[in-house]
Amino acid sequence: MADLPRLCIFGDSHYACLKQAEVQGLVDTSGVDLEYWGHVGGRFRYLEFRDGAVHPLDDFTARRFARFNAKGREFLPAADFDVIHVTGARVYVWKLFHQVLRGLVQGPYLSSGLARRILVDGLRGQTGYQLAAGLASTGTARVLLSPIAYYTADPDRFADLVTPEMAALIPERVPEFWGIMERVAAEDGIELLRQPEGTVTGGLFTDPDYAVAGHVEKQDFEHHNAAYGAEILARAVAMARG
């Protein structure tokens, strides 16, 4: 294993679908030394980047992260890996995209400069992004970032959130938004990865085929299943091999 590219999946509860994809054999992970380091998102409030690593702020958090890591790691050193794929990690883009789209249809008050500022500040202000930027700043690991996927499409729940006027802007504007964020992330040493196009419906939602089981009953429109995890994990493994 020592000669294989060392890949770490670091994330919040959204990394679970990647693990499920591996366990179910949906992704060929041969050719990489794969490791997971993560926990539910609430614990991300108790993480910080210092001395080349992501460190928990207290022993309880350290033990929680160690529990779900095959090597019992209590902190995450960038130098131990060739590629770190930050997955979910409480990094949201849907709300930022929605905010800018809503502003654009309300009148000529949202300039391109202000729209960019909303996206840039909104991205850089999120804790998970800051942890990714810290890892990238070491220059020892290639850092990938897949933000939390769009909400699962549901006409009853989201019908009033995206107006026809906003929907008309999505095909042109949302790719622009991603482009802005990709360039900003690159400045911080991060490779920001867009949600795979084949998982998207209506330009701003995730296809229900990728929803968790019983998502309507559970009112869980945010998490996704092993099929979605396979899309994300396969991409990360391919990039690590490369």
CSV table of C-alpha atoms in Angstrom, one decimal:
chain,number,residue,atom,x,y,z
A,1,MET,CA,0.0,0.0,0.0
A,2,ALA,CA,2.9,2.3,0.6
A,3,ASP,CA,3.5,2.9,-3.1
A,4,LEU,CA,-0.1,3.7,-3.9
A,5,PRO,CA,-1.5,7.2,-4.0
A,6,ARG,CA,-2.8,8.1,-0.5
A,7,LEU,CA,-6.4,9.4,-0.7
A,8,CYS,CA,-8.4,10.7,2.3
A,9,ILE,CA,-12.1,11.4,2.2
A,10,PHE,CA,-12.7,14.1,4.8
A,11,GLY,CA,-16.2,15.2,5.5
A,12,ASP,CA,-19.4,15.4,7.5
A,13,SER,CA,-22.4,13.1,7.3
A,14,HIS,CA,-22.4,13.5,3.5
A,15,TYR,CA,-19.3,11.4,3.2
A,16,ALA,CA,-21.4,8.4,4.4
A,17,CYS,CA,-22.8,7.8,0.9
A,18,LEU,CA,-19.3,7.4,-0.5
A,19,LYS,CA,-18.5,4.8,2.1
A,20,GLN,CA,-21.7,3.0,1.3
A,21,ALA,CA,-20.8,3.0,-2.4
A,22,GLU,CA,-17.4,1.4,-1.5
A,23,VAL,CA,-19.0,-1.2,0.8
A,24,GLN,CA,-21.6,-2.1,-1.9
A,25,GLY,CA,-18.9,-2.5,-4.5
A,26,LEU,CA,-20.2,0.3,-6.7
A,27,VAL,CA,-16.7,1.8,-7.2
A,28,ASP,CA,-13.4,0.1,-8.0
A,29,THR,CA,-11.1,1.7,-5.4
A,30,SER,CA,-8.0,-0.4,-6.3
A,31,GLY,CA,-4.9,1.6,-7.1
A,32,VAL,CA,-5.4,3.9,-4.1
A,33,ASP,CA,-4.7,3.7,-0.4
A,34,LEU,CA,-8.2,5.0,0.7
A,35,GLU,CA,-9.0,6.3,4.2
A,36,TYR,CA,-12.0,8.2,5.7
A,37,TRP,CA,-11.9,10.9,8.3
A,38,GLY,CA,-15.2,12.5,9.2
A,39,HIS,CA,-18.2,12.9,11.5
A,40,VAL,CA,-21.6,14.6,11.6
A,41,GLY,CA,-21.6,18.2,10.7
A,42,GLY,CA,-22.2,19.5,14.2
A,43,ARG,CA,-18.8,18.4,15.2
A,44,PHE,CA,-17.3,20.7,12.6
A,45,ARG,CA,-17.8,23.6,14.9
A,46,TYR,CA,-15.1,22.0,17.1
A,47,LEU,CA,-12.4,21.8,14.4
A,48,GLU,CA,-9.6,24.1,13.5
A,49,PHE,CA,-6.6,24.1,11.2
A,50,ARG,CA,-3.2,24.6,12.7
A,51,ASP,CA,0.4,23.2,12.3
A,52,GLY,CA,-0.4,21.6,9.0
A,53,ALA,CA,-3.4,19.6,10.2
A,54,VAL,CA,-7.1,19.7,11.1
A,55,HIS,CA,-7.3,19.4,14.8
A,56,PRO,CA,-10.4,18.9,17.1
A,57,LEU,CA,-10.7,21.6,19.8
A,58,ASP,CA,-11.5,19.1,22.6
A,59,ASP,CA,-10.9,15.4,23.5
A,60,PHE,CA,-14.5,14.4,23.0
A,61,THR,CA,-14.5,15.6,19.4
A,62,ALA,CA,-11.1,14.0,18.8
A,63,ARG,CA,-12.4,10.6,20.0
A,64,ARG,CA,-15.5,10.9,17.9
A,65,PHE,CA,-13.5,11.4,14.7
A,66,ALA,CA,-11.1,8.7,15.6
A,67,ARG,CA,-13.9,6.2,16.1
A,68,PHE,CA,-14.8,6.4,12.4
A,69,ASN,CA,-11.3,6.2,11.1
A,70,ALA,CA,-9.6,2.8,10.4
A,71,LYS,CA,-6.4,4.0,12.0
A,72,GLY,CA,-8.0,5.8,14.9
A,73,ARG,CA,-6.7,9.2,13.9
A,74,GLU,CA,-7.6,12.0,16.3
A,75,PHE,CA,-6.4,14.7,13.9
A,76,LEU,CA,-5.8,15.0,10.1
A,77,PRO,CA,-2.3,15.9,8.9
A,78,ALA,CA,-2.1,17.1,5.3
A,79,ALA,CA,1.3,15.6,4.8
A,80,ASP,CA,0.0,12.0,5.4
A,81,PHE,CA,-1.8,12.1,2.1
A,82,ASP,CA,-1.3,12.8,-1.6
A,83,VAL,CA,-5.0,13.8,-2.2
A,84,ILE,CA,-7.6,15.0,0.3
A,85,HIS,CA,-11.1,15.1,-0.9
A,86,VAL,CA,-13.2,17.4,1.3
A,87,THR,CA,-16.7,16.1,0.9
A,88,GLY,CA,-19.7,18.0,2.0
A,89,ALA,CA,-18.0,19.3,5.1
A,90,ARG,CA,-20.9,21.8,5.7
A,91,VAL,CA,-20.0,23.7,2.5
A,92,TYR,CA,-23.3,24.8,0.9
A,93,VAL,CA,-23.6,26.4,-2.5
A,94,TRP,CA,-27.4,26.0,-3.1
A,95,LYS,CA,-28.4,28.8,-0.8
A,96,LEU,CA,-25.8,31.1,-2.3
A,97,PHE,CA,-26.9,30.4,-5.8
A,98,HIS,CA,-30.6,30.9,-4.8
A,99,GLN,CA,-29.8,34.2,-3.1
A,100,VAL,CA,-28.1,35.6,-6.2
A,101,LEU,CA,-30.8,34.3,-8.6
A,102,ARG,CA,-33.5,35.9,-6.4
A,103,GLY,CA,-31.6,39.2,-6.4
A,104,LEU,CA,-31.2,39.2,-10.1
A,105,VAL,CA,-35.0,38.9,-10.8
A,106,GLN,CA,-35.9,41.5,-8.2
A,107,GLY,CA,-34.6,44.4,-10.3
A,108,PRO,CA,-31.4,46.1,-11.6
A,109,TYR,CA,-30.0,46.4,-8.1
A,110,LEU,CA,-27.7,43.4,-8.0
A,111,SER,CA,-24.6,44.3,-10.0
A,112,SER,CA,-22.2,41.6,-11.3
A,113,GLY,CA,-19.7,42.8,-8.7
A,114,LEU,CA,-22.1,42.4,-5.8
A,115,ALA,CA,-23.2,39.0,-7.1
A,116,ARG,CA,-19.6,37.9,-7.2
A,117,ARG,CA,-19.0,39.2,-3.7
A,118,ILE,CA,-22.0,37.3,-2.3
A,119,LEU,CA,-20.7,34.1,-3.9
A,120,VAL,CA,-17.0,34.6,-2.9
A,121,ASP,CA,-17.6,35.8,0.7
A,122,GLY,CA,-20.3,33.1,1.2
A,123,LEU,CA,-17.9,30.4,0.1
A,124,ARG,CA,-14.9,31.6,2.0
A,125,GLY,CA,-16.9,32.2,5.1
A,126,GLN,CA,-17.9,28.6,5.6
A,127,THR,CA,-15.9,26.6,8.2
A,128,GLY,CA,-15.5,23.5,6.0
A,129,TYR,CA,-14.0,25.7,3.2
A,130,GLN,CA,-11.6,27.3,5.6
A,131,LEU,CA,-10.4,23.9,6.7
A,132,ALA,CA,-9.9,22.9,3.1
A,133,ALA,CA,-8.0,26.1,2.4
A,134,GLY,CA,-5.8,25.4,5.5
A,135,LEU,CA,-5.0,21.9,4.2
A,136,ALA,CA,-4.2,23.3,0.7
A,137,SER,CA,-1.9,26.0,2.2
A,138,THR,CA,0.6,23.3,3.3
A,139,GLY,CA,1.4,22.4,-0.3
A,140,THR,CA,1.8,18.8,0.7
A,141,ALA,CA,-1.5,17.4,-0.6
A,142,ARG,CA,-3.8,18.0,-3.5
A,143,VAL,CA,-7.0,19.2,-2.1
A,144,LEU,CA,-10.4,18.6,-3.8
A,145,LEU,CA,-13.7,20.0,-2.6
A,146,SER,CA,-17.1,18.6,-3.4
A,147,PRO,CA,-19.7,20.9,-1.7
A,148,ILE,CA,-23.0,19.5,-0.4
A,149,ALA,CA,-25.2,18.5,-3.3
A,150,TYR,CA,-28.3,20.4,-4.2
A,151,TYR,CA,-31.5,19.6,-2.4
A,152,THR,CA,-33.4,16.6,-3.8
A,153,ALA,CA,-36.1,17.8,-6.2
A,154,ASP,CA,-39.6,17.9,-4.7
A,155,PRO,CA,-42.4,20.0,-6.3
A,156,ASP,CA,-44.4,20.2,-3.2
A,157,ARG,CA,-41.6,21.4,-1.0
A,158,PHE,CA,-39.7,23.7,-3.3
A,159,ALA,CA,-42.4,25.0,-5.7
A,160,ASP,CA,-42.4,28.5,-4.2
A,161,LEU,CA,-38.6,28.9,-3.9
A,162,VAL,CA,-37.7,29.0,-7.5
A,163,THR,CA,-40.0,31.3,-9.6
A,164,PRO,CA,-40.3,30.9,-13.3
A,165,GLU,CA,-38.2,34.1,-13.7
A,166,MET,CA,-35.4,32.5,-11.6
A,167,ALA,CA,-35.7,29.2,-13.4
A,168,ALA,CA,-35.2,31.0,-16.7
A,169,LEU,CA,-31.8,32.3,-15.5
A,170,ILE,CA,-30.5,29.0,-14.2
A,171,PRO,CA,-29.1,27.5,-17.5
A,172,GLU,CA,-26.8,30.6,-18.1
A,173,ARG,CA,-26.2,31.9,-14.6
A,174,VAL,CA,-25.6,28.8,-12.5
A,175,PRO,CA,-22.6,27.7,-14.6
A,176,GLU,CA,-21.3,31.2,-14.2
A,177,PHE,CA,-21.6,30.9,-10.4
A,178,TRP,CA,-19.7,27.7,-10.4
A,179,GLY,CA,-17.0,29.3,-12.6
A,180,ILE,CA,-16.6,32.2,-10.1
A,181,MET,CA,-16.2,29.8,-7.2
A,182,GLU,CA,-13.8,27.5,-9.1
A,183,ARG,CA,-11.5,30.5,-9.8
A,184,VAL,CA,-11.6,31.7,-6.2
A,185,ALA,CA,-11.0,28.2,-4.9
A,186,ALA,CA,-8.0,27.8,-7.2
A,187,GLU,CA,-6.6,31.0,-5.7
A,188,ASP,CA,-6.7,29.2,-2.3
A,189,GLY,CA,-5.1,26.1,-3.7
A,190,ILE,CA,-8.4,24.1,-3.8
A,191,GLU,CA,-9.9,22.2,-6.8
A,192,LEU,CA,-13.6,22.9,-6.5
A,193,LEU,CA,-15.6,20.1,-8.1
A,194,ARG,CA,-19.1,20.8,-9.5
A,195,GLN,CA,-22.0,18.4,-8.8
A,196,PRO,CA,-22.0,15.8,-11.6
A,197,GLU,CA,-24.3,17.0,-14.3
A,198,GLY,CA,-26.0,13.6,-14.6
A,199,THR,CA,-27.3,13.9,-11.0
A,200,VAL,CA,-28.9,17.3,-11.5
A,201,THR,CA,-32.5,18.1,-12.6
A,202,GLY,CA,-34.0,21.5,-13.2
A,203,GLY,CA,-30.5,23.0,-13.0
A,204,LEU,CA,-30.6,23.5,-9.2
A,205,PHE,CA,-31.9,20.3,-7.7
A,206,THR,CA,-30.7,16.7,-7.3
A,207,ASP,CA,-32.6,14.0,-9.2
A,208,PRO,CA,-34.8,11.9,-6.8
A,209,ASP,CA,-33.0,8.8,-8.1
A,210,TYR,CA,-30.2,9.8,-5.8
A,211,ALA,CA,-32.3,10.5,-2.7
A,212,VAL,CA,-31.9,8.5,0.5
A,213,ALA,CA,-34.5,5.9,1.0
A,214,GLY,CA,-37.8,7.3,2.4
A,215,HIS,CA,-36.6,10.8,2.0
A,216,VAL,CA,-40.1,12.3,1.9
A,217,GLU,CA,-41.2,10.6,5.0
A,218,LYS,CA,-38.0,11.5,6.8
A,219,GLN,CA,-38.1,15.0,5.4
A,220,ASP,CA,-34.4,14.5,4.4
A,221,PHE,CA,-33.9,16.3,1.1
A,222,GLU,CA,-30.2,17.1,1.8
A,223,HIS,CA,-28.5,13.7,2.1
A,224,HIS,CA,-28.1,11.3,-0.8
A,225,ASN,CA,-27.7,7.6,-1.5
A,226,ALA,CA,-24.9,5.2,-2.4
A,227,ALA,CA,-25.5,5.8,-6.2
A,228,TYR,CA,-24.7,9.5,-5.6
A,229,GLY,CA,-21.8,8.5,-3.5
A,230,ALA,CA,-20.5,6.3,-6.3
A,231,GLU,CA,-20.4,9.3,-8.6
A,232,ILE,CA,-18.4,11.4,-6.2
A,233,LEU,CA,-16.1,8.6,-5.0
A,234,ALA,CA,-15.3,7.4,-8.5
A,235,ARG,CA,-14.3,10.9,-9.6
A,236,ALA,CA,-12.0,11.3,-6.5
A,237,VAL,CA,-10.4,7.9,-7.0
A,238,ALA,CA,-9.8,8.6,-10.7
A,239,MET,CA,-8.2,12.0,-9.8
A,240,ALA,CA,-6.0,10.4,-7.1
A,241,ARG,CA,-4.8,7.7,-9.5
A,242,GLY,CA,-4.0,10.3,-12.1
